CSV table of N, CA and C in Angstrom, one decimal:
chain,number,residue,atom,x,y,z
A,247,MET,N,-1.8,-4.5,-12.1
A,247,MET,CA,-1.5,-4.0,-10.8
A,247,MET,C,-0.3,-4.7,-10.3
A,248,SER,N,0.6,-4.0,-9.7
A,248,SER,CA,1.8,-4.6,-9.2
A,248,SER,C,1.6,-5.0,-7.7
A,249,ASP,N,2.4,-5.9,-7.2
A,249,ASP,CA,2.4,-6.2,-5.8
A,249,ASP,C,2.7,-4.9,-5.0
A,250,ARG,N,1.9,-4.6,-4.0
A,250,ARG,CA,2.1,-3.4,-3.2
A,250,ARG,C,1.3,-3.5,-1.9
A,251,THR,N,1.6,-2.7,-1.0
A,251,THR,CA,0.9,-2.7,0.3
A,251,THR,C,-0.5,-2.1,0.1
A,252,CYS,N,-1.5,-2.7,0.6
A,252,CYS,CA,-2.9,-2.2,0.5
A,252,CYS,C,-3.1,-1.2,1.6
A,253,HIS,N,-3.6,0.0,1.2
A,253,HIS,CA,-3.9,1.1,2.1
A,253,HIS,C,-5.3,1.1,2.5
A,254,GLY,N,-6.1,0.1,2.3
A,254,GLY,CA,-7.5,0.0,2.7
A,254,GLY,C,-8.5,0.5,1.7
A,255,THR,N,-8.1,0.9,0.6
A,255,THR,CA,-9.0,1.4,-0.4
A,255,THR,C,-8.6,0.9,-1.8
A,256,VAL,N,-9.6,0.8,-2.7
A,256,VAL,CA,-9.4,0.5,-4.1
A,256,VAL,C,-10.0,1.7,-4.7
A,257,ARG,N,-9.3,2.4,-5.6
A,257,ARG,CA,-9.7,3.7,-6.1
A,257,ARG,C,-10.6,3.5,-7.3
A,258,SER,N,-10.4,2.4,-8.1
A,258,SER,CA,-11.2,2.2,-9.3
A,258,SER,C,-11.1,0.7,-9.7
A,259,LEU,N,-11.9,0.3,-10.6
A,259,LEU,CA,-11.7,-1.1,-11.2
A,259,LEU,C,-10.7,-1.1,-12.3
A,260,ASN,N,-10.3,0.0,-12.8
A,260,ASN,CA,-9.4,0.1,-13.9
A,260,ASN,C,-8.0,-0.5,-13.6
A,261,GLY,N,-7.6,-1.5,-14.4
A,261,GLY,CA,-6.3,-2.1,-14.2
A,261,GLY,C,-6.3,-3.3,-13.3
A,262,HIS,N,-7.4,-3.6,-12.6
A,262,HIS,CA,-7.5,-4.8,-11.7
A,262,HIS,C,-7.9,-6.0,-12.5
A,263,THR,N,-7.4,-7.1,-12.1
A,263,THR,CA,-7.9,-8.4,-12.6
A,263,THR,C,-8.8,-9.0,-11.5
A,264,ILE,N,-10.1,-9.2,-11.8
A,264,ILE,CA,-11.1,-9.5,-10.9
A,264,ILE,C,-11.7,-10.9,-11.1
A,265,CYS,N,-12.0,-11.5,-9.9
A,265,CYS,CA,-12.9,-12.7,-10.0
A,265,CYS,C,-14.0,-12.5,-9.0
A,266,PHE,N,-15.1,-13.1,-9.2
A,266,PHE,CA,-16.4,-13.0,-8.4
A,266,PHE,C,-16.7,-14.4,-7.8
A,267,THR,N,-17.1,-14.3,-6.5
A,267,THR,CA,-17.5,-15.6,-5.9
A,267,THR,C,-18.9,-16.1,-6.2
A,268,GLY,N,-19.7,-15.2,-6.8
A,268,GLY,CA,-21.1,-15.6,-7.1
A,268,GLY,C,-21.8,-14.4,-7.6
A,269,ARG,N,-23.1,-14.5,-7.6
A,269,ARG,CA,-23.9,-13.3,-8.0
A,269,ARG,C,-23.8,-12.3,-6.9
A,270,VAL,N,-24.0,-11.0,-7.4
A,270,VAL,CA,-23.7,-9.9,-6.5
A,270,VAL,C,-24.9,-9.0,-6.5
A,271,LEU,N,-25.2,-8.4,-5.4
A,271,LEU,CA,-26.3,-7.5,-5.2
A,271,LEU,C,-25.8,-6.1,-5.6
A,272,VAL,N,-26.1,-5.7,-6.8
A,272,VAL,CA,-25.7,-4.4,-7.4
A,272,VAL,C,-26.9,-3.4,-7.3
A,273,ASP,N,-26.7,-2.4,-6.5
A,273,ASP,CA,-27.8,-1.4,-6.4
A,273,ASP,C,-29.2,-2.0,-6.1
A,274,GLY,N,-29.2,-3.0,-5.3
A,274,GLY,CA,-30.5,-3.6,-4.9
A,274,GLY,C,-31.0,-4.7,-5.8
A,275,GLU,N,-30.2,-5.0,-6.9
A,275,GLU,CA,-30.7,-6.0,-7.8
A,275,GLU,C,-29.6,-7.1,-7.9
A,276,TRP,N,-30.1,-8.4,-7.8
A,276,TRP,CA,-29.1,-9.5,-7.9
A,276,TRP,C,-28.6,-9.6,-9.3
A,277,THR,N,-27.3,-9.6,-9.5
A,277,THR,CA,-26.7,-9.6,-10.8
A,277,THR,C,-25.8,-10.8,-10.9
A,278,VAL,N,-26.0,-11.6,-12.0
A,278,VAL,CA,-25.2,-12.8,-12.2
A,278,VAL,C,-23.8,-12.5,-12.5
A,279,ARG,N,-22.9,-13.4,-12.3
A,279,ARG,CA,-21.5,-13.2,-12.5
A,279,ARG,C,-21.1,-12.7,-13.9
A,280,THR,N,-21.7,-13.3,-14.9
A,280,THR,CA,-21.4,-12.9,-16.3
A,280,THR,C,-21.7,-11.4,-16.5
A,281,ARG,N,-22.8,-10.9,-15.9
A,281,ARG,CA,-23.1,-9.5,-16.1
A,281,ARG,C,-22.2,-8.6,-15.2
A,282,CYS,N,-21.8,-9.1,-14.1
A,282,CYS,CA,-20.8,-8.4,-13.2
A,282,CYS,C,-19.5,-8.3,-14.0
A,283,GLU,N,-19.1,-9.3,-14.7
A,283,GLU,CA,-17.9,-9.3,-15.5
A,283,GLU,C,-18.0,-8.2,-16.6
A,284,GLU,N,-19.1,-8.2,-17.2
A,284,GLU,CA,-19.3,-7.2,-18.3
A,284,GLU,C,-19.2,-5.7,-17.7
A,285,LEU,N,-19.8,-5.5,-16.6
A,285,LEU,CA,-19.8,-4.2,-15.9
A,285,LEU,C,-18.3,-3.8,-15.5
A,286,ALA,N,-17.6,-4.8,-15.0
A,286,ALA,CA,-16.2,-4.5,-14.6
A,286,ALA,C,-15.4,-4.3,-15.8
A,287,GLN,N,-15.5,-5.0,-16.8
A,287,GLN,CA,-14.7,-4.8,-18.1
A,287,GLN,C,-15.0,-3.4,-18.7
A,288,GLY,N,-16.3,-3.0,-18.5
A,288,GLY,CA,-16.6,-1.6,-19.0
A,288,GLY,C,-16.0,-0.5,-18.2
A,289,HIS,N,-15.4,-0.9,-17.1
A,289,HIS,CA,-14.7,0.1,-16.2
A,289,HIS,C,-13.2,-0.2,-16.2
A,290,GLY,N,-12.7,-0.9,-17.2
A,290,GLY,CA,-11.3,-1.1,-17.4
A,290,GLY,C,-10.6,-2.3,-16.7
A,291,ALA,N,-11.5,-3.2,-16.2
A,291,ALA,CA,-10.9,-4.3,-15.4
A,291,ALA,C,-10.8,-5.5,-16.4
A,292,ASP,N,-10.0,-6.4,-16.0
A,292,ASP,CA,-9.9,-7.7,-16.7
A,292,ASP,C,-10.6,-8.7,-15.7
A,293,THR,N,-11.2,-9.7,-16.2
A,293,THR,CA,-11.9,-10.7,-15.3
A,293,THR,C,-11.4,-12.1,-15.6
A,294,ARG,N,-11.5,-12.9,-14.6
A,294,ARG,CA,-11.2,-14.3,-14.7
A,294,ARG,C,-12.3,-15.1,-13.9
A,295,THR,N,-12.5,-16.3,-14.3
A,295,THR,CA,-13.5,-17.1,-13.6
A,295,THR,C,-12.9,-17.9,-12.5
A,296,ASP,N,-11.6,-18.2,-12.5
A,296,ASP,CA,-10.9,-18.9,-11.4
A,296,ASP,C,-9.9,-18.0,-10.8
A,297,PHE,N,-9.6,-18.3,-9.5
A,297,PHE,CA,-8.5,-17.6,-8.8
A,297,PHE,C,-7.2,-18.0,-9.3
A,298,SER,N,-6.3,-17.0,-9.5
A,298,SER,CA,-4.9,-17.3,-9.9
A,298,SER,C,-4.0,-16.2,-9.3
A,299,ARG,N,-2.7,-16.3,-9.6
A,299,ARG,CA,-1.8,-15.3,-9.1
A,299,ARG,C,-2.0,-13.9,-9.8
A,300,LYS,N,-2.8,-13.9,-10.9
A,300,LYS,CA,-3.1,-12.7,-11.6
A,300,LYS,C,-4.2,-11.8,-10.9
A,301,ILE,N,-5.0,-12.4,-10.1
A,301,ILE,CA,-6.1,-11.8,-9.5
A,301,ILE,C,-5.6,-10.7,-8.5
A,302,THR,N,-6.1,-9.5,-8.6
A,302,THR,CA,-5.8,-8.4,-7.7
A,302,THR,C,-7.0,-8.0,-6.9
A,303,LEU,N,-8.2,-8.4,-7.3
A,303,LEU,CA,-9.4,-8.0,-6.6
A,303,LEU,C,-10.4,-9.1,-6.6
A,304,VAL,N,-11.0,-9.5,-5.5
A,304,VAL,CA,-12.0,-10.5,-5.4
A,304,VAL,C,-13.3,-9.8,-4.9
A,305,VAL,N,-14.4,-10.0,-5.7
A,305,VAL,CA,-15.7,-9.5,-5.3
A,305,VAL,C,-16.4,-10.6,-4.6
A,306,TYR,N,-16.7,-10.4,-3.3
A,306,TYR,CA,-17.4,-11.5,-2.5
A,306,TYR,C,-18.9,-11.4,-2.7
A,307,GLY,N,-19.4,-12.3,-3.5
A,307,GLY,CA,-20.8,-12.3,-3.8
A,307,GLY,C,-21.5,-13.3,-3.0
A,308,ASP,N,-22.7,-13.7,-3.4
A,308,ASP,CA,-23.6,-14.6,-2.7
A,308,ASP,C,-23.1,-16.0,-2.8
A,309,LEU,N,-22.9,-16.7,-1.7
A,309,LEU,CA,-22.4,-18.0,-1.6
A,309,LEU,C,-23.5,-19.0,-1.3
A,310,ALA,N,-24.7,-18.6,-1.2
A,310,ALA,CA,-25.8,-19.5,-0.9
A,310,ALA,C,-25.9,-20.6,-1.9
A,311,SER,N,-26.0,-21.8,-1.5
A,311,SER,CA,-26.1,-23.0,-2.3
A,311,SER,C,-24.8,-23.3,-3.1
A,312,LYS,N,-23.7,-22.6,-2.7
A,312,LYS,CA,-22.5,-22.9,-3.4
A,312,LYS,C,-21.6,-23.8,-2.5
A,313,VAL,N,-20.7,-24.4,-3.2
A,313,VAL,CA,-19.7,-25.3,-2.4
A,313,VAL,C,-18.7,-24.3,-1.8
A,314,VAL,N,-18.4,-24.5,-0.5
A,314,VAL,CA,-17.4,-23.7,0.2
A,314,VAL,C,-16.2,-24.6,0.5
A,315,SER,N,-15.0,-24.0,0.4
A,315,SER,CA,-13.8,-24.7,0.7
A,315,SER,C,-13.5,-24.7,2.2
A,316,ASP,N,-13.9,-23.6,2.9
A,316,ASP,CA,-13.6,-23.5,4.3
A,316,ASP,C,-15.0,-23.3,5.0
A,317,SER,N,-15.5,-24.5,5.4
A,317,SER,CA,-16.9,-24.4,6.0
A,317,SER,C,-16.9,-23.7,7.3
A,318,ARG,N,-15.8,-23.6,8.1
A,318,ARG,CA,-15.8,-22.9,9.3
A,318,ARG,C,-16.1,-21.4,9.1
A,319,ARG,N,-15.5,-20.8,8.1
A,319,ARG,CA,-15.7,-19.4,7.8
A,319,ARG,C,-16.6,-19.2,6.6
A,320,ALA,N,-17.2,-20.2,6.0
A,320,ALA,CA,-18.0,-20.1,4.8
A,320,ALA,C,-17.4,-19.4,3.7
A,321,TYR,N,-16.1,-19.8,3.5
A,321,TYR,CA,-15.3,-19.1,2.4
A,321,TYR,C,-15.3,-20.1,1.2
A,322,SER,N,-15.4,-19.4,0.0
A,322,SER,CA,-15.3,-20.2,-1.2
A,322,SER,C,-13.8,-20.4,-1.5
A,323,GLY,N,-13.5,-21.2,-2.5
A,323,GLY,CA,-12.1,-21.4,-2.9
A,323,GLY,C,-11.4,-20.1,-3.3
A,324,LYS,N,-12.1,-19.2,-3.9
A,324,LYS,CA,-11.5,-17.9,-4.3
A,324,LYS,C,-11.2,-17.1,-3.1
A,325,LEU,N,-12.0,-17.1,-2.1
A,325,LEU,CA,-11.6,-16.3,-0.9
A,325,LEU,C,-10.5,-17.0,-0.1
A,326,VAL,N,-10.4,-18.3,-0.1
A,326,VAL,CA,-9.3,-19.0,0.5
A,326,VAL,C,-8.0,-18.7,-0.3
A,327,GLY,N,-8.1,-18.6,-1.6
A,327,GLY,CA,-7.0,-18.3,-2.5
A,327,GLY,C,-6.5,-16.9,-2.2
A,328,ALA,N,-7.4,-15.9,-2.0
A,328,ALA,CA,-7.0,-14.6,-1.7
A,328,ALA,C,-6.3,-14.5,-0.4
A,329,GLY,N,-6.7,-15.3,0.6
A,329,GLY,CA,-6.0,-15.3,1.9
A,329,GLY,C,-4.7,-15.9,1.8
A,330,VAL,N,-4.5,-17.0,1.0
A,330,VAL,CA,-3.2,-17.6,0.8
A,330,VAL,C,-2.3,-16.6,0.1
A,331,SER,N,-2.8,-15.9,-0.9
A,331,SER,CA,-2.0,-15.0,-1.7
A,331,SER,C,-1.5,-13.8,-0.8
A,332,ARG,N,-2.4,-13.4,0.1
A,332,ARG,CA,-2.0,-12.3,1.0
A,332,ARG,C,-0.9,-12.8,2.0
A,333,ASP,N,-1.1,-14.0,2.5
A,333,ASP,CA,-0.1,-14.6,3.4
A,333,ASP,C,1.3,-14.8,2.7
A,334,GLU,N,1.3,-14.9,1.4
A,334,GLU,CA,2.5,-15.1,0.6
A,334,GLU,C,3.1,-13.7,0.2
A,335,GLY,N,2.4,-12.6,0.6
A,335,GLY,CA,2.9,-11.3,0.3
A,335,GLY,C,2.4,-10.7,-1.0
A,336,ARG,N,1.5,-11.3,-1.7
A,336,ARG,CA,0.9,-10.7,-2.9
A,336,ARG,C,-0.3,-9.8,-2.5
A,337,HIS,N,-0.5,-8.8,-3.3
A,337,HIS,CA,-1.5,-7.8,-3.1
A,337,HIS,C,-2.8,-8.3,-3.7
A,338,VAL,N,-3.8,-8.6,-2.8
A,338,VAL,CA,-5.2,-9.0,-3.3
A,338,VAL,C,-6.2,-8.3,-2.4
A,339,CYS,N,-7.0,-7.5,-3.0
A,339,CYS,CA,-8.1,-6.8,-2.2
A,339,CYS,C,-9.4,-7.6,-2.3
A,340,VAL,N,-10.2,-7.5,-1.3
A,340,VAL,CA,-11.5,-8.2,-1.3
A,340,VAL,C,-12.6,-7.2,-1.0
A,341,VAL,N,-13.6,-7.1,-1.8
A,341,VAL,CA,-14.7,-6.2,-1.6
A,341,VAL,C,-16.0,-7.0,-1.6
A,342,ASP,N,-17.0,-6.5,-0.9
A,342,ASP,CA,-18.3,-7.1,-0.9
A,342,ASP,C,-19.2,-6.5,-2.0
A,343,ALA,N,-20.4,-6.8,-2.1
A,343,ALA,CA,-21.3,-6.3,-3.1
A,343,ALA,C,-21.5,-4.8,-3.0
A,344,ASP,N,-21.6,-4.2,-1.8
A,344,ASP,CA,-21.6,-2.8,-1.7
A,344,ASP,C,-20.4,-2.1,-2.2
A,345,GLY,N,-19.2,-2.7,-2.0
A,345,GLY,CA,-18.0,-2.1,-2.5
A,345,GLY,C,-17.9,-2.2,-4.0
A,346,PHE,N,-18.4,-3.3,-4.6
A,346,PHE,CA,-18.4,-3.3,-6.0
A,346,PHE,C,-19.3,-2.3,-6.6
A,347,SER,N,-20.5,-2.1,-6.0
A,347,SER,CA,-21.5,-1.1,-6.5
A,347,SER,C,-20.8,0.3,-6.4
A,348,LYS,N,-20.1,0.6,-5.3
A,348,LYS,CA,-19.4,1.9,-5.2
A,348,LYS,C,-18.4,2.0,-6.3
A,349,LEU,N,-17.6,1.0,-6.6
A,349,LEU,CA,-16.6,1.1,-7.6
A,349,LEU,C,-17.2,1.3,-9.0
A,350,LEU,N,-18.4,0.8,-9.2
A,350,LEU,CA,-19.1,1.0,-10.5
A,350,LEU,C,-19.5,2.5,-10.6
A,351,LYS,N,-19.7,3.1,-9.5
A,351,LYS,CA,-20.0,4.6,-9.4
A,351,LYS,C,-18.8,5.5,-9.3
A,352,ARG,N,-17.6,4.8,-9.4
A,352,ARG,CA,-16.3,5.5,-9.3
A,352,ARG,C,-16.1,6.1,-7.9
A,353,ARG,N,-16.6,5.4,-6.9
A,353,ARG,CA,-16.4,5.8,-5.5
A,353,ARG,C,-15.6,4.7,-4.8
A,354,PRO,N,-14.6,5.0,-4.1
A,354,PRO,CA,-13.8,4.0,-3.4
A,354,PRO,C,-14.5,3.4,-2.2
A,355,PRO,N,-14.5,2.0,-2.1
A,355,PRO,CA,-15.0,1.4,-1.0
A,355,PRO,C,-13.9,1.1,0.0
A,356,ARG,N,-14.3,0.7,1.2
A,356,ARG,CA,-13.3,0.1,2.1
A,356,ARG,C,-13.0,-1.3,1.8
A,357,VAL,N,-11.8,-1.8,1.9
A,357,VAL,CA,-11.4,-3.2,1.6
A,357,VAL,C,-10.9,-3.9,2.9
């Protein structure tokens, strides 16, 4: 995915490089990060475990009992990285568990 302006939607997982903040509630079932990565890869996405300049989509999962980098907003390091990247003009979308579930069904979520 190239740097571009976000229009508020992600149309599919295909072509995105994704990282997950933790386990994700997919269709009512808690799904661990490794399984989420497999699901995303099955839809044409690449995945990374750490945030980097290559990330174009962050899936905001469960942060309970996780270390947060920004305790005021309860943001993980990956969410902080997404914010910094956006501030620097790079395109990074963030979706929650519901958004990820919609993308798995080939339906665009709001970002």
